[in-house]
Amino acid sequence: MSESLLDVLLAKHPVPCQVESMEIQPDEIVHVVGTQEPVRDQPDSRAQLLLRTGWLKVDLIQIALSPDERAQLVTEVQGAARNWLKQAGSPVQATERDQVRWLVEKTRSHESALQIGQRVWLALVLHGLGCRGLRFDNEGQIHWQEGLVGRIGLAPDAAIDLAWSQPTRQTYTASFRQPDGTITRGKGRRRWFAYRLTIDPSAAFLFEQRAQKTQNAVALIVASEIHATQPQLPRDFYGGDAFQQACIDAQDQSFDHILVVSPKHGIISLDDTVDSETTWDSVLEGPVWNWQQMAVQRLGMYLFGKAAINHPQARELNWWAWLNPETTYELTVFGDGFTVQMLLDHLIHSGGRMPHSWPQLRLGELKPGYDAGEMEETFDFDFDLSDNIDFDDPEYQAAMQDINILLEWSTEFVELVSVYVSPINELWTLAADEALIPVRILTASEMDIEELLDLLTDISLLLEHPLPFTMLINAGLGVSTLLQITHSLVHDEREAISALLDVYPEDVLRQYVEKTLQETSQEDRLCACLTLAEQLQLLHLAIDSTQRDQLMLWLQTYISTRMRPRILGSAEGTDKP
């Protein structure tokens, strides 16, 4: 194949590359692919399963250039592209002009300036790896003679689909994950690191299953608490007229799957041998959620089929992720009780969280069978068997969109803010879902939430550390302290500065000031203190007293909730985290 115009332009800016094998944890794949969270909008469950089974290999593209040098190289390429466009005459074909134009302009309406540069960088890496025939398309993808790379920031599951569609079963990604696992923080994260994804041919059955769109009827029979002492098939192991009649009724109908809901095993098939069993009361004695998650996982395994059931890690993997989202499963339950409510509750809510990647579930008529009983305590499952949730309803979609936006802001917020608990000298990192309430409070501030996140980014970059939550609430105290420190600097009162820092509760300010004092120029020292004071003053003005009170109340509740098990554990002589 002859060289493309992109090949010619990129050849003038060589990037030496070396491929190195590496291992990552399944939850890191979203960063390796360079995906912007929240994961709810960027699913990674299928990619995680491939990693857990060893069917997805990740290689690092090692490049002996610093991030600044990589950015400079992109700038040089884009400068050359602009010169080419100015000098090109009318005979140049539109397709060739587009290829050069797309080095500096967006290929689609939602491609940002940063993503353009990252796309150019990935093209440079591909050229350095020997890929030829390079060209862009209008969706921001990069094609070459033997493969295809998706747009910048796509979801992990979309990346593995793209890799599987190639003859080499490979694709490449531009990532903000550094080789040592560090994640670039803040807005505008630069994807200056590249990885190669390779899928093992052994995973073919997963992609084949994913492509199948079927209609399935599923019977779920609640197990009785009358059972044999010797291992037998479920139809012989469980006794009682209600269970036995339910089995007969289910087998008389045309079900694709007939499964038993079991206290010990969660879900089992009528063709499995039951070695032992417990009572439904025993489920209530422990964390009921453990049983719920086990039952849902094993239901997905049985719905997937024999390939999943016979896999060595069958009972550890999320098989739901590989079921076709257009496949329909109609569930008919024989029996009743809390176990039915718990199982269906999890299924319905999972479908609500991932409506575009979860198979369609329909609840059929409740049939007679064994009743496992109800919980003694009142428990609201938020739904009834007669509920019919319309995931296409505009109000439902609008509500989910609001939650998604909040979660996206929360994901960025937790990278910029941490919780420091001074009495025990511990620094806690928030999870995105834990920060939903404070982010919701901050959306009502005087400053636009995006601008507020930009401000927090600037502050965290100054501190070289996430901003402690108490400094967020008490930004005014930080301003006052910094102004007093600045005054003391002018008069060279080092003891006064030390005294101010001794009473300030956050060590991060001490670290910042001590680093500032090492500056050789008095002007630089004063500028550093006043710059941080200015940023904290903007933060103080953006959050009013009512919001500060609400944030303080949330923080107190959060700390007490996390500390309670530890305090109770100490009282009982145990060491609970």
Coordinates of N, CA and C in Angstrom, one line a residue, residues 361-508:
L361 N -35.7 -7.2 30.7 CA -36.3 -8.2 31.6 C -37.8 -7.8 31.7
R362 N -38.7 -8.9 31.6 CA -40.1 -8.7 31.8 C -40.6 -9.6 32.9
L363 N -41.4 -9.1 33.8 CA -41.9 -9.9 34.9 C -43.2 -10.5 34.5
G364 N -43.3 -11.8 34.5 CA -44.6 -12.5 34.2 C -45.5 -12.6 35.4
E365 N -46.5 -13.4 35.3 CA -47.5 -13.6 36.4 C -46.8 -14.4 37.5
L366 N -47.1 -14.0 38.7 CA -46.6 -14.8 39.9 C -47.4 -16.0 40.0
K367 N -46.7 -17.2 40.0 CA -47.3 -18.5 40.0 C -47.3 -19.1 41.5
P368 N -48.2 -20.0 41.8 CA -48.1 -20.7 43.1 C -46.8 -21.5 43.3
G369 N -46.4 -21.5 44.5 CA -45.1 -22.2 44.9 C -44.8 -22.0 46.3
Y370 N -43.6 -22.3 46.7 CA -43.2 -22.2 48.2 C -43.1 -20.7 48.5
D371 N -43.6 -20.3 49.7 CA -43.4 -18.9 50.2 C -42.3 -18.9 51.2
A372 N -41.2 -18.2 51.0 CA -40.1 -18.1 51.9 C -40.3 -17.2 53.0
G373 N -41.4 -16.5 53.1 CA -41.8 -15.6 54.2 C -41.2 -14.2 53.9
E374 N -41.6 -13.3 54.8 CA -41.2 -11.9 54.7 C -40.2 -11.6 55.8
M375 N -39.5 -10.5 55.6 CA -38.6 -9.9 56.7 C -39.5 -9.4 57.8
E376 N -39.0 -9.6 59.1 CA -39.8 -9.1 60.2 C -39.7 -7.6 60.2
E377 N -38.6 -7.0 59.9 CA -38.5 -5.5 59.9 C -39.1 -5.0 58.6
T378 N -39.5 -3.7 58.7 CA -40.1 -3.1 57.5 C -38.9 -2.8 56.5
F379 N -39.1 -3.1 55.3 CA -38.1 -2.9 54.3 C -38.7 -2.5 53.0
D380 N -38.3 -1.3 52.5 CA -38.9 -0.8 51.3 C -38.1 -1.1 50.1
F381 N -38.6 -2.0 49.2 CA -37.8 -2.4 48.0 C -38.0 -1.4 46.9
D382 N -38.8 -0.4 47.1 CA -39.0 0.7 46.1 C -39.8 0.2 44.8
F383 N -40.3 -1.0 44.8 CA -41.1 -1.4 43.6 C -42.0 -2.6 44.0
D384 N -43.0 -2.8 43.2 CA -43.9 -3.9 43.4 C -43.9 -4.7 42.1
L385 N -44.3 -6.0 42.2 CA -44.2 -6.8 41.1 C -45.1 -6.3 39.9
S386 N -46.1 -5.5 40.3 CA -46.9 -4.9 39.3 C -46.3 -3.7 38.6
D387 N -45.2 -3.2 39.1 CA -44.6 -2.0 38.6 C -44.2 -2.3 37.1
N388 N -44.3 -1.3 36.3 CA -43.8 -1.4 34.9 C -43.0 -0.1 34.6
I389 N -41.7 -0.2 34.8 CA -40.9 1.0 34.6 C -40.6 1.2 33.1
D390 N -40.9 2.3 32.6 CA -40.7 2.7 31.2 C -39.4 3.4 31.1
F391 N -38.3 2.7 30.7 CA -37.0 3.4 30.6 C -36.9 4.4 29.5
D392 N -37.9 4.4 28.6 CA -37.9 5.3 27.5 C -38.7 6.6 27.8
D393 N -39.3 6.6 29.0 CA -40.2 7.7 29.4 C -39.3 9.0 29.5
P394 N -39.7 10.1 28.9 CA -38.8 11.3 28.9 C -38.5 11.8 30.4
E395 N -39.5 11.7 31.3 CA -39.2 12.1 32.7 C -38.1 11.2 33.3
Y396 N -38.2 9.9 33.1 CA -37.2 9.0 33.6 C -35.8 9.3 33.0
Q397 N -35.8 9.5 31.7 CA -34.5 9.7 31.1 C -33.9 11.1 31.6
A398 N -34.8 12.1 31.8 CA -34.3 13.4 32.3 C -33.7 13.2 33.7
A399 N -34.4 12.4 34.5 CA -33.9 12.2 35.9 C -32.6 11.5 35.8
M400 N -32.5 10.5 35.0 CA -31.2 9.7 34.9 C -30.1 10.6 34.4
Q401 N -30.4 11.5 33.4 CA -29.5 12.4 32.9 C -28.9 13.4 33.9
D402 N -29.9 13.9 34.8 CA -29.4 14.8 35.9 C -28.5 14.0 36.8
I403 N -28.8 12.8 37.1 CA -27.9 12.0 38.0 C -26.6 11.8 37.3
N404 N -26.6 11.5 36.1 CA -25.3 11.2 35.3 C -24.4 12.5 35.4
I405 N -25.1 13.7 35.2 CA -24.3 14.9 35.2 C -23.7 15.1 36.5
L406 N -24.5 14.9 37.6 CA -24.0 15.1 39.0 C -22.9 14.1 39.2
L407 N -23.0 12.9 38.8 CA -21.9 11.9 39.0 C -20.7 12.3 38.3
E408 N -20.8 12.9 37.1 CA -19.6 13.3 36.3 C -18.9 14.4 37.1
W409 N -19.7 15.4 37.6 CA -19.1 16.5 38.4 C -18.4 15.9 39.7
S410 N -19.1 14.9 40.3 CA -18.6 14.3 41.5 C -17.3 13.6 41.3
T411 N -17.2 12.9 40.1 CA -16.0 12.2 39.8 C -14.8 13.1 39.7
E412 N -15.0 14.3 39.2 CA -14.0 15.3 39.1 C -13.7 15.9 40.5
F413 N -14.8 16.2 41.2 CA -14.7 16.8 42.5 C -13.8 16.0 43.5
V414 N -14.0 14.6 43.5 CA -13.2 13.8 44.4 C -11.7 13.7 44.1
E415 N -11.4 14.1 42.8 CA -10.0 14.2 42.5 C -9.3 15.4 43.0
L416 N -10.2 16.4 43.4 CA -9.6 17.7 43.8 C -9.8 18.0 45.3
V417 N -10.6 17.2 45.9 CA -10.9 17.5 47.4 C -10.8 16.1 48.1
S418 N -10.2 16.2 49.3 CA -10.1 15.0 50.2 C -10.6 15.4 51.6
V419 N -10.7 14.4 52.4 CA -11.2 14.6 53.8 C -10.1 14.3 54.7
Y420 N -9.6 15.3 55.4 CA -8.5 15.1 56.4 C -9.1 15.1 57.8
V421 N -8.9 14.1 58.6 CA -9.4 13.9 59.9 C -8.3 14.1 60.9
S422 N -8.1 15.4 61.4 CA -7.0 15.7 62.2 C -6.8 15.0 63.5
P423 N -7.9 14.6 64.2 CA -7.7 13.9 65.5 C -7.0 12.6 65.4
I424 N -7.2 11.9 64.2 CA -6.5 10.6 64.0 C -5.4 10.7 62.9
N425 N -5.2 11.9 62.4 CA -4.2 12.2 61.4 C -4.3 11.2 60.2
E426 N -5.6 11.2 59.6 CA -5.8 10.3 58.5 C -6.4 11.1 57.3
L427 N -6.0 10.8 56.1 CA -6.5 11.4 54.9 C -7.4 10.4 54.2
W428 N -8.7 10.8 54.0 CA -9.6 9.9 53.3 C -9.9 10.4 51.9
T429 N -10.0 9.4 51.0 CA -10.4 9.7 49.6 C -11.8 9.4 49.4
L430 N -12.5 10.4 48.9 CA -14.0 10.2 48.7 C -14.2 9.4 47.4
A431 N -15.3 8.6 47.4 CA -15.7 8.0 46.1 C -16.7 8.9 45.5
A432 N -16.9 8.8 44.1 CA -17.7 9.7 43.4 C -19.2 9.7 43.9
D433 N -19.7 8.5 44.2 CA -21.1 8.5 44.7 C -21.2 9.1 46.1
E434 N -20.1 9.1 46.9 CA -20.2 9.7 48.2 C -20.3 11.2 48.2
A435 N -19.8 11.7 47.1 CA -19.7 13.2 46.9 C -20.9 13.8 46.2
L436 N -21.9 13.0 45.9 CA -23.1 13.5 45.2 C -23.8 14.6 46.0
I437 N -23.9 14.5 47.3 CA -24.6 15.5 48.1 C -23.8 16.8 48.2
P438 N -22.5 16.8 48.5 CA -21.8 18.1 48.5 C -21.8 18.7 47.1
V439 N -21.7 17.9 46.1 CA -21.7 18.5 44.7 C -23.0 19.1 44.4
R440 N -24.1 18.4 44.9 CA -25.4 19.0 44.7 C -25.6 20.3 45.4
I441 N -25.0 20.4 46.6 CA -25.1 21.7 47.4 C -24.3 22.8 46.6
L442 N -23.1 22.4 46.1 CA -22.3 23.4 45.4 C -22.9 23.9 44.1
T443 N -23.8 23.1 43.5 CA -24.4 23.6 42.2 C -25.3 24.8 42.5
A444 N -25.7 25.0 43.8 CA -26.5 26.2 44.1 C -25.7 27.4 44.5
S445 N -24.3 27.3 44.4 CA -23.5 28.4 44.8 C -23.6 29.5 43.7
E446 N -22.9 30.6 44.1 CA -23.0 31.8 43.2 C -22.2 31.5 41.9
M447 N -21.2 30.7 42.0 CA -20.3 30.4 40.8 C -20.9 29.1 40.1
D448 N -20.8 29.2 38.8 CA -21.1 28.0 38.0 C -20.3 26.8 38.4
I449 N -20.9 25.6 38.4 CA -20.2 24.5 39.0 C -18.9 24.2 38.2
E450 N -19.0 24.4 36.8 CA -17.8 24.1 36.0 C -16.7 25.1 36.4
E451 N -17.0 26.4 36.6 CA -16.0 27.3 37.0 C -15.5 27.0 38.4
L452 N -16.4 26.5 39.3 CA -16.0 26.2 40.6 C -15.0 25.0 40.6
L453 N -15.2 24.0 39.7 CA -14.3 22.9 39.5 C -13.0 23.4 39.0
D454 N -13.0 24.4 38.1 CA -11.8 25.0 37.5 C -11.0 25.6 38.7
L455 N -11.7 26.3 39.5 CA -11.1 27.0 40.6 C -10.4 26.0 41.6
L456 N -11.1 24.9 41.9 CA -10.6 23.9 42.8 C -9.4 23.2 42.1
T457 N -9.4 23.1 40.8 CA -8.2 22.5 40.1 C -7.0 23.4 40.3
D458 N -7.2 24.7 40.1 CA -6.1 25.7 40.3 C -5.6 25.6 41.7
I459 N -6.5 25.5 42.7 CA -6.0 25.5 44.1 C -5.2 24.2 44.4
S460 N -5.7 23.1 43.9 CA -5.0 21.8 44.1 C -3.7 21.8 43.4
L461 N -3.6 22.4 42.2 CA -2.3 22.5 41.6 C -1.3 23.3 42.3
L462 N -1.8 24.4 42.9 CA -0.9 25.3 43.8 C -0.4 24.5 45.0
L463 N -1.4 23.8 45.6 CA -1.0 23.0 46.8 C -0.3 21.7 46.5
E464 N -0.3 21.3 45.2 CA 0.2 20.0 44.8 C -0.4 18.9 45.6
H465 N -1.7 19.0 45.9 CA -2.4 18.1 46.8 C -3.9 18.4 46.8
P466 N -4.8 17.5 46.9 CA -6.2 17.8 46.9 C -6.5 18.7 48.1
L467 N -7.5 19.6 47.9 CA -7.9 20.5 48.9 C -8.6 19.8 50.0
P468 N -8.2 19.9 51.3 CA -9.0 19.3 52.4 C -10.4 19.9 52.4
F469 N -11.4 19.1 52.7 CA -12.8 19.5 52.7 C -13.0 20.6 53.7
T470 N -12.3 20.6 54.8 CA -12.5 21.6 55.8 C -12.0 23.0 55.3
M471 N -11.0 23.0 54.5 CA -10.5 24.2 53.8 C -11.5 24.7 52.8
L472 N -12.2 23.8 52.2 CA -13.3 24.2 51.3 C -14.4 25.0 52.0
I473 N -14.7 24.4 53.2 CA -15.8 25.0 54.0 C -15.3 26.3 54.6
N474 N -14.1 26.3 55.2 CA -13.5 27.5 55.9 C -12.5 28.2 55.1
A475 N -12.8 28.4 53.8 CA -11.8 29.1 52.9 C -11.5 30.5 53.5
G476 N -12.4 31.2 54.1 CA -12.2 32.5 54.7 C -11.1 32.5 55.7
L477 N -11.0 31.4 56.6 CA -9.9 31.3 57.5 C -8.6 31.2 56.9
G478 N -8.6 30.4 55.7 CA -7.3 30.3 55.0 C -6.9 31.6 54.4
V479 N -7.8 32.4 53.9 CA -7.5 33.8 53.4 C -6.9 34.6 54.5
S480 N -7.5 34.7 55.7 CA -7.1 35.5 56.8 C -5.7 35.0 57.2
T481 N -5.5 33.7 57.3 CA -4.1 33.2 57.8 C -3.1 33.6 56.8
L482 N -3.3 33.5 55.5 CA -2.3 33.8 54.5 C -2.0 35.3 54.4
L483 N -3.0 36.1 54.7 CA -2.7 37.6 54.7 C -1.9 37.9 55.9
Q484 N -2.1 37.3 57.1 CA -1.2 37.5 58.2 C 0.2 37.0 58.0
I485 N 0.3 35.8 57.3 CA 1.6 35.3 56.9 C 2.3 36.3 56.0
T486 N 1.6 36.8 55.0 CA 2.2 37.8 54.1 C 2.7 39.0 54.8
H487 N 1.9 39.5 55.8 CA 2.4 40.6 56.6 C 3.6 40.3 57.4
S488 N 3.7 39.1 57.9 CA 4.9 38.7 58.7 C 6.1 38.5 57.8
L489 N 5.8 38.1 56.6 CA 6.9 38.0 55.6 C 7.6 39.3 55.3
V490 N 6.7 40.3 55.1 CA 7.2 41.7 54.8 C 8.1 42.2 55.9
H491 N 7.8 41.8 57.2 CA 8.6 42.3 58.3 C 9.6 41.2 58.8
D492 N 9.7 40.1 58.0 CA 10.6 39.0 58.3 C 10.4 38.5 59.7
E493 N 9.1 38.2 60.1 CA 8.8 37.7 61.4 C 8.5 36.2 61.3
R494 N 9.6 35.4 61.2 CA 9.5 34.0 61.0 C 8.8 33.3 62.2
E495 N 9.0 33.7 63.4 CA 8.4 33.1 64.5 C 6.9 33.3 64.5
A496 N 6.4 34.4 64.1 CA 5.0 34.7 63.9 C 4.4 33.8 62.9
I497 N 5.1 33.5 61.8 CA 4.6 32.6 60.8 C 4.4 31.2 61.3
S498 N 5.4 30.8 62.1 CA 5.4 29.5 62.7 C 4.2 29.3 63.6
A499 N 4.0 30.4 64.4 CA 2.9 30.3 65.4 C 1.5 30.3 64.6
L500 N 1.4 31.0 63.5 CA 0.1 30.9 62.8 C -0.1 29.6 62.2
L501 N 0.9 28.9 61.7 CA 0.8 27.6 61.1 C 0.5 26.5 62.2
D502 N 1.0 26.8 63.4 CA 0.8 25.8 64.5 C -0.7 25.7 64.9
V503 N -1.4 26.8 64.7 CA -2.8 26.8 65.1 C -3.7 26.5 64.0
Y504 N -3.2 26.5 62.7 CA -4.0 26.2 61.6 C -4.2 24.7 61.5
P505 N -5.4 24.2 61.3 CA -5.7 22.8 61.4 C -5.2 21.9 60.3
E506 N -4.9 22.5 59.1 CA -4.6 21.7 57.9 C -3.1 21.7 57.7
D507 N -2.4 20.6 57.7 CA -1.0 20.5 57.4 C -0.7 20.9 56.0
V508 N -1.6 20.8 55.1 CA -1.3 21.1 53.7 C -0.9 22.6 53.5

